[in-house]
Amino acid sequence: MNKVLLIIQREYLSRVKKKSFIIMTFLTPLLIAGIYGLIGYFTYKGIKDTHDKVAVVSINKTLTDRLKSDDNIDYLYVDQPLNDIKKSLKKTDFDYVLYLPEFSLKDPKGIELFGEKQAGLSLNSKISRDIEELIRNQKLKESGIAQSDLDQLKTSVNIDTKKITSETGKEETSSAGASTIIAFVAGILMFMFIMLYGVQVMRGVIEEKTSRIIEVIISSVKPFQLMMGKIIGIALVGLTQFILWIVLTFTITTIATTVLMDKTDIKKITTSAQANQIKAGADIATQAQGPMVDIQKSLAGLDISKIVFVFIFFFLGGYLFYSALYAAIGSAVDSETETQQFMMPVMMPLLLGYALSLSVVTNDPYGNVAFWLSMIPFTSPIAMVVRMPYGVPNWELALSMGILIVGFIGTVWIASRIYRVGILMYGKKTTFKEMFKWFTYKA
Amino acid sequence: MLSVKNIVKQYASHRALDDVSLEVEKGTIFGLLGPNGAGKTSLIRIITQITAPDSGEVLINGQRLNSDHISQIGYLPEERGLYKKMEIGEQVLYLSKLKGLSTAEATKRIKFWFEKLEMKDWWSKKVEDLSKGMQQKVQFVATVLHQPELIILDEPFSGFDPVNADIIKNEILELNKQGATFIFSTHRMESVEELCDQIALINRSKKILDGSVDEIKATYRNNTYWIEYEGDYNVKSVNDLFDVLQTENVKGKKLIKIQLHANKTVNEVLSNLLPLISISKLDEVIPTMNEIFIDKVKRQDYE
């Protein structure tokens, strides 16, 4: 055990001390903050840009209502003749002039839009939609429907899903939306983690072979200890980097927003965002308040500490399991160029688990597919996290965790077995057939 | 100290070791000889517990090989290397801690050895900055640092320049004097004669010869001598004493290589020849280990 600690220590320190690690750790948050800043800048600019002012010149008598301004377009009815305003458009702060001639409701013709710039496709369709609505309302009114009835035409439906636990009959709130988002985030995080650090495990294993130090090492420690130390050591490197990234990104973003942007700009962005929400909220009440509400709602129905624990457990467990698979690949080959053929089969189950979790499991969280996906260690790290918000029986949770732990240790054992045999065959190309043979004979 | 008993090791299609037994006594330098691919490294990997034999057993001081023995063995493999990106000092420290030394003790010993082998300022260097010979020195230090009872060196001198090879050779002899047992694996015979007390010759997975170097050489003596002389003698008069295998003439001096007949002694030959010629030199022809090695290997291959 002491030796495993030594290996963990070496794997951790030798990586953390590397220049590339230090540079990446500090550069990535800067990049993320930079991208974040750019997105913020363009959103701000976007709000300003898409806000078009349209002067409406209407000689139309049929339409009794007027076009209503909203976030994107300000309609302003002017009394000037069309030709005058067309000429003086440059001097006014209008972007476009909309001309509404007299037309029959059945066949509206002759509507024109003038501007310094050619109006974009989205603006064009937006204006035509607004006019169409106006015409439709006019038609409805003419057929005898009162304005008050019209206003009440729109209804929004939102279903609160609740689960009844059989023993107590208690109702628990759950949410499909929330779990999908958790699964999505968990999936992305795991992918990133596995791609970044699982590959490092593989490289580390190969490095020891190419630098010919393994014979010395494994005459001192067992390959199993070496693998275990390597995987855990590199996992800790990954966690260190991740945590630093989160902390640094947060710090840099906070500093940058307070220093670089003046307060009025921030205010503008937040108020417009709020305005958006209020506007949307008027239309469809709860749904548009963002999935955060859903998550909060469904989390309130569950034991949060349990969810967090399960998430962390499966996140780390999944990472360790896949790292062990990478270690096995590293053990089987002599150089990185040979790893390609083995990479796909390893990533496939993760991709499959991800895809199935977001489709089948969210649709039927208690079905057979969901059950098995959350048991098999290749897919359980994602599937189980997806199922969590729907409520998973404790025995299933325990079984799945047990299988994952056994799966991890088993994979490390297999990897160390391949490793032991692999070193006896320097420079020999590895095929699946060869690997199978290695299992069947004594090392 | 070490006894290897009837080891058999089978790889998928070929047998690397076939019923090999050895005895290595405490405090000796033991030479494990054999051509490339004979099975030397396979045997060493079994002793160092990298692999396990299919049958047979290995005893160290009468105990079956187990993980406690790891700290008692120092192993310098033929395929040897170091972590490329790690500082030399850290690296040796890590390797010796894996063998069970404490940080303080290991540091003390590394400083001692670095001083001794003129490597003082290497602590914070990286492997990339060292020549191959320098790396070998580091590896040697890492092998002996934990003061193992048994030190196994696989082709230890390949890659060393003569100066460093000599330094290492002296260190080996000194450690041996302090009580360490050595196993040398090599196919280069010159080093064996200088250093080894005992040898075992492995060819085609089998042990074909073992014993002390002197004894083996003695059994390979076949009463052959070189005589350097002046003058002439009648060949017929000595016909019953010896056969002349070879005659040579080097810088005015006559040389003959003779083989004594059975039951004849050198003294008899001399007393017969001395009245006839003046002898300036007489040398017994003792086969070198290299000749014995080649002879043995060829004979087995022929069979």
PDB file of N, CA and C in Angstrom, chain B residues 23-76:
ATOM      1  N   GLU B  23      23.083 -23.200  -8.140  1.00  0.00           N
ATOM      2  CA  GLU B  23      23.359 -22.846  -6.746  1.00  0.00           C
ATOM      3  C   GLU B  23      24.310 -21.658  -6.763  1.00  0.00           C
ATOM      4  N   VAL B  24      23.930 -20.577  -6.110  1.00  0.00           N
ATOM      5  CA  VAL B  24      24.834 -19.430  -5.999  1.00  0.00           C
ATOM      6  C   VAL B  24      25.178 -19.267  -4.529  1.00  0.00           C
ATOM      7  N   GLU B  25      26.464 -19.356  -4.227  1.00  0.00           N
ATOM      8  CA  GLU B  25      26.846 -19.257  -2.822  1.00  0.00           C
ATOM      9  C   GLU B  25      26.998 -17.812  -2.387  1.00  0.00           C
ATOM     10  N   LYS B  26      26.831 -17.588  -1.097  1.00  0.00           N
ATOM     11  CA  LYS B  26      26.916 -16.241  -0.558  1.00  0.00           C
ATOM     12  C   LYS B  26      28.310 -15.669  -0.763  1.00  0.00           C
ATOM     13  N   GLY B  27      28.350 -14.398  -1.178  1.00  0.00           N
ATOM     14  CA  GLY B  27      29.618 -13.712  -1.304  1.00  0.00           C
ATOM     15  C   GLY B  27      30.392 -14.008  -2.575  1.00  0.00           C
ATOM     16  N   THR B  28      29.799 -14.747  -3.479  1.00  0.00           N
ATOM     17  CA  THR B  28      30.507 -15.035  -4.733  1.00  0.00           C
ATOM     18  C   THR B  28      30.038 -14.088  -5.829  1.00  0.00           C
ATOM     19  N   ILE B  29      30.827 -14.087  -6.909  1.00  0.00           N
ATOM     20  CA  ILE B  29      30.382 -13.413  -8.123  1.00  0.00           C
ATOM     21  C   ILE B  29      30.099 -14.517  -9.131  1.00  0.00           C
ATOM     22  N   PHE B  30      28.848 -14.618  -9.515  1.00  0.00           N
ATOM     23  CA  PHE B  30      28.393 -15.739 -10.308  1.00  0.00           C
ATOM     24  C   PHE B  30      28.131 -15.274 -11.735  1.00  0.00           C
ATOM     25  N   GLY B  31      28.703 -15.959 -12.691  1.00  0.00           N
ATOM     26  CA  GLY B  31      28.503 -15.584 -14.089  1.00  0.00           C
ATOM     27  C   GLY B  31      27.448 -16.459 -14.735  1.00  0.00           C
ATOM     28  N   LEU B  32      26.419 -15.807 -15.283  1.00  0.00           N
ATOM     29  CA  LEU B  32      25.391 -16.542 -16.004  1.00  0.00           C
ATOM     30  C   LEU B  32      25.649 -16.309 -17.485  1.00  0.00           C
ATOM     31  N   LEU B  33      26.177 -17.337 -18.141  1.00  0.00           N
ATOM     32  CA  LEU B  33      26.641 -17.144 -19.508  1.00  0.00           C
ATOM     33  C   LEU B  33      25.729 -17.840 -20.502  1.00  0.00           C
ATOM     34  N   GLY B  34      25.826 -17.382 -21.716  1.00  0.00           N
ATOM     35  CA  GLY B  34      25.052 -18.023 -22.760  1.00  0.00           C
ATOM     36  C   GLY B  34      24.895 -17.093 -23.935  1.00  0.00           C
ATOM     37  N   PRO B  35      24.714 -17.660 -25.126  1.00  0.00           N
ATOM     38  CA  PRO B  35      24.513 -16.807 -26.299  1.00  0.00           C
ATOM     39  C   PRO B  35      23.175 -16.069 -26.200  1.00  0.00           C
ATOM     40  N   ASN B  36      22.985 -15.114 -27.104  1.00  0.00           N
ATOM     41  CA  ASN B  36      21.725 -14.370 -27.080  1.00  0.00           C
ATOM     42  C   ASN B  36      20.544 -15.322 -27.264  1.00  0.00           C
ATOM     43  N   GLY B  37      19.492 -15.078 -26.491  1.00  0.00           N
ATOM     44  CA  GLY B  37      18.292 -15.891 -26.645  1.00  0.00           C
ATOM     45  C   GLY B  37      18.371 -17.241 -25.973  1.00  0.00           C
ATOM     46  N   ALA B  38      19.391 -17.459 -25.130  1.00  0.00           N
ATOM     47  CA  ALA B  38      19.541 -18.769 -24.509  1.00  0.00           C
ATOM     48  C   ALA B  38      18.549 -18.968 -23.364  1.00  0.00           C
ATOM     49  N   GLY B  39      18.098 -17.847 -22.758  1.00  0.00           N
ATOM     50  CA  GLY B  39      17.172 -17.964 -21.634  1.00  0.00           C
ATOM     51  C   GLY B  39      17.680 -17.284 -20.381  1.00  0.00           C
ATOM     52  N   LYS B  40      18.818 -16.579 -20.479  1.00  0.00           N
ATOM     53  CA  LYS B  40      19.388 -15.910 -19.304  1.00  0.00           C
ATOM     54  C   LYS B  40      18.406 -14.899 -18.713  1.00  0.00           C
ATOM     55  N   THR B  41      17.890 -14.034 -19.589  1.00  0.00           N
ATOM     56  CA  THR B  41      17.014 -12.977 -19.096  1.00  0.00           C
ATOM     57  C   THR B  41      15.719 -13.559 -18.531  1.00  0.00           C
ATOM     58  N   SER B  42      15.232 -14.628 -19.152  1.00  0.00           N
ATOM     59  CA  SER B  42      14.029 -15.280 -18.617  1.00  0.00           C
ATOM     60  C   SER B  42      14.271 -15.756 -17.203  1.00  0.00           C
ATOM     61  N   LEU B  43      15.444 -16.326 -16.969  1.00  0.00           N
ATOM     62  CA  LEU B  43      15.762 -16.828 -15.632  1.00  0.00           C
ATOM     63  C   LEU B  43      15.859 -15.672 -14.639  1.00  0.00           C
ATOM     64  N   ILE B  44      16.507 -14.582 -15.068  1.00  0.00           N
ATOM     65  CA  ILE B  44      16.651 -13.426 -14.179  1.00  0.00           C
ATOM     66  C   ILE B  44      15.289 -12.838 -13.841  1.00  0.00           C
ATOM     67  N   ARG B  45      14.410 -12.790 -14.833  1.00  0.00           N
ATOM     68  CA  ARG B  45      13.069 -12.236 -14.583  1.00  0.00           C
ATOM     69  C   ARG B  45      12.297 -13.085 -13.599  1.00  0.00           C
ATOM     70  N   ILE B  46      12.612 -14.374 -13.552  1.00  0.00           N
ATOM     71  CA  ILE B  46      11.954 -15.222 -12.552  1.00  0.00           C
ATOM     72  C   ILE B  46      12.525 -14.925 -11.172  1.00  0.00           C
ATOM     73  N   ILE B  47      13.854 -14.767 -11.093  1.00  0.00           N
ATOM     74  CA  ILE B  47      14.473 -14.486  -9.794  1.00  0.00           C
ATOM     75  C   ILE B  47      14.020 -13.129  -9.254  1.00  0.00           C
ATOM     76  N   THR B  48      13.820 -12.154 -10.173  1.00  0.00           N
ATOM     77  CA  THR B  48      13.405 -10.826  -9.726  1.00  0.00           C
ATOM     78  C   THR B  48      11.881 -10.713  -9.584  1.00  0.00           C
ATOM     79  N   GLN B  49      11.179 -11.805  -9.748  1.00  0.00           N
ATOM     80  CA  GLN B  49       9.725 -11.887  -9.572  1.00  0.00           C
ATOM     81  C   GLN B  49       8.940 -11.063 -10.576  1.00  0.00           C
ATOM     82  N   ILE B  50       9.541 -10.834 -11.731  1.00  0.00           N
ATOM     83  CA  ILE B  50       8.774 -10.166 -12.778  1.00  0.00           C
ATOM     84  C   ILE B  50       7.837 -11.178 -13.422  1.00  0.00           C
ATOM     85  N   THR B  51       8.315 -12.390 -13.609  1.00  0.00           N
ATOM     86  CA  THR B  51       7.439 -13.454 -14.077  1.00  0.00           C
ATOM     87  C   THR B  51       7.564 -14.634 -13.124  1.00  0.00           C
ATOM     88  N   ALA B  52       6.690 -15.579 -13.307  1.00  0.00           N
ATOM     89  CA  ALA B  52       6.724 -16.763 -12.447  1.00  0.00           C
ATOM     90  C   ALA B  52       7.040 -17.986 -13.305  1.00  0.00           C
ATOM     91  N   PRO B  53       7.750 -18.958 -12.732  1.00  0.00           N
ATOM     92  CA  PRO B  53       8.060 -20.160 -13.509  1.00  0.00           C
ATOM     93  C   PRO B  53       6.819 -21.052 -13.639  1.00  0.00           C
ATOM     94  N   ASP B  54       6.819 -21.897 -14.684  1.00  0.00           N
ATOM     95  CA  ASP B  54       5.713 -22.841 -14.834  1.00  0.00           C
ATOM     96  C   ASP B  54       5.840 -23.955 -13.803  1.00  0.00           C
ATOM     97  N   SER B  55       7.083 -24.389 -13.585  1.00  0.00           N
ATOM     98  CA  SER B  55       7.304 -25.338 -12.496  1.00  0.00           C
ATOM     99  C   SER B  55       8.712 -25.135 -11.959  1.00  0.00           C
ATOM    100  N   GLY B  56       8.988 -25.734 -10.824  1.00  0.00           N
ATOM    101  CA  GLY B  56      10.270 -25.523 -10.178  1.00  0.00           C
ATOM    102  C   GLY B  56      10.159 -24.422  -9.161  1.00  0.00           C
ATOM    103  N   GLU B  57      11.220 -24.208  -8.376  1.00  0.00           N
ATOM    104  CA  GLU B  57      11.146 -23.152  -7.374  1.00  0.00           C
ATOM    105  C   GLU B  57      12.486 -22.463  -7.180  1.00  0.00           C
ATOM    106  N   VAL B  58      12.396 -21.259  -6.623  1.00  0.00           N
ATOM    107  CA  VAL B  58      13.586 -20.467  -6.347  1.00  0.00           C
ATOM    108  C   VAL B  58      13.628 -20.214  -4.841  1.00  0.00           C
ATOM    109  N   LEU B  59      14.764 -20.498  -4.223  1.00  0.00           N
ATOM    110  CA  LEU B  59      14.905 -20.261  -2.790  1.00  0.00           C
ATOM    111  C   LEU B  59      15.979 -19.206  -2.565  1.00  0.00           C
ATOM    112  N   ILE B  60      15.678 -18.270  -1.656  1.00  0.00           N
ATOM    113  CA  ILE B  60      16.705 -17.321  -1.237  1.00  0.00           C
ATOM    114  C   ILE B  60      16.932 -17.538   0.243  1.00  0.00           C
ATOM    115  N   ASN B  61      18.160 -17.854   0.603  1.00  0.00           N
ATOM    116  CA  ASN B  61      18.498 -18.215   1.985  1.00  0.00           C
ATOM    117  C   ASN B  61      17.531 -19.264   2.541  1.00  0.00           C
ATOM    118  N   GLY B  62      17.168 -20.206   1.689  1.00  0.00           N
ATOM    119  CA  GLY B  62      16.310 -21.297   2.121  1.00  0.00           C
ATOM    120  C   GLY B  62      14.828 -20.988   2.115  1.00  0.00           C
ATOM    121  N   GLN B  63      14.472 -19.721   1.833  1.00  0.00           N
ATOM    122  CA  GLN B  63      13.055 -19.361   1.818  1.00  0.00           C
ATOM    123  C   GLN B  63      12.557 -19.317   0.390  1.00  0.00           C
ATOM    124  N   ARG B  64      11.341 -19.753   0.184  1.00  0.00           N
ATOM    125  CA  ARG B  64      10.744 -19.624  -1.142  1.00  0.00           C
ATOM    126  C   ARG B  64      10.617 -18.157  -1.483  1.00  0.00           C
ATOM    127  N   LEU B  65      10.855 -17.844  -2.737  1.00  0.00           N
ATOM    128  CA  LEU B  65      10.815 -16.459  -3.199  1.00  0.00           C
ATOM    129  C   LEU B  65       9.483 -15.797  -2.828  1.00  0.00           C
ATOM    130  N   ASN B  66       9.518 -14.652  -2.150  1.00  0.00           N
ATOM    131  CA  ASN B  66       8.280 -13.913  -1.874  1.00  0.00           C
ATOM    132  C   ASN B  66       8.560 -12.419  -1.896  1.00  0.00           C
ATOM    133  N   SER B  67       7.516 -11.629  -1.666  1.00  0.00           N
ATOM    134  CA  SER B  67       7.658 -10.193  -1.898  1.00  0.00           C
ATOM    135  C   SER B  67       8.607  -9.524  -0.900  1.00  0.00           C
ATOM    136  N   ASP B  68       8.913 -10.209   0.214  1.00  0.00           N
ATOM    137  CA  ASP B  68       9.900  -9.635   1.139  1.00  0.00           C
ATOM    138  C   ASP B  68      11.292  -9.580   0.516  1.00  0.00           C
ATOM    139  N   HIS B  69      11.503 -10.442  -0.466  1.00  0.00           N
ATOM    140  CA  HIS B  69      12.836 -10.512  -1.061  1.00  0.00           C
ATOM    141  C   HIS B  69      13.138  -9.353  -1.999  1.00  0.00           C
ATOM    142  N   ILE B  70      12.068  -8.631  -2.396  1.00  0.00           N
ATOM    143  CA  ILE B  70      12.259  -7.545  -3.359  1.00  0.00           C
ATOM    144  C   ILE B  70      13.310  -6.557  -2.874  1.00  0.00           C
ATOM    145  N   SER B  71      13.271  -6.239  -1.582  1.00  0.00           N
ATOM    146  CA  SER B  71      14.213  -5.243  -1.064  1.00  0.00           C
ATOM    147  C   SER B  71      15.623  -5.821  -0.907  1.00  0.00           C
ATOM    148  N   GLN B  72      15.733  -7.138  -1.024  1.00  0.00           N
ATOM    149  CA  GLN B  72      17.064  -7.742  -0.877  1.00  0.00           C
ATOM    150  C   GLN B  72      17.767  -7.948  -2.208  1.00  0.00           C
ATOM    151  N   ILE B  73      17.048  -7.632  -3.294  1.00  0.00           N
ATOM    152  CA  ILE B  73      17.620  -7.844  -4.617  1.00  0.00           C
ATOM    153  C   ILE B  73      17.771  -6.507  -5.334  1.00  0.00           C
ATOM    154  N   GLY B  74      18.918  -6.332  -5.960  1.00  0.00           N
ATOM    155  CA  GLY B  74      19.122  -5.179  -6.818  1.00  0.00           C
ATOM    156  C   GLY B  74      19.248  -5.683  -8.241  1.00  0.00           C
ATOM    157  N   TYR B  75      18.532  -5.044  -9.154  1.00  0.00           N
ATOM    158  CA  TYR B  75      18.500  -5.584 -10.510  1.00  0.00           C
ATOM    159  C   TYR B  75      18.763  -4.486 -11.529  1.00  0.00           C
ATOM    160  N   LEU B  76      19.773  -4.694 -12.339  1.00  0.00           N
ATOM    161  CA  LEU B  76      20.076  -3.775 -13.435  1.00  0.00           C
ATOM    162  C   LEU B  76      19.772  -4.525 -14.727  1.00  0.00           C
TER     163      LEU B  76
END
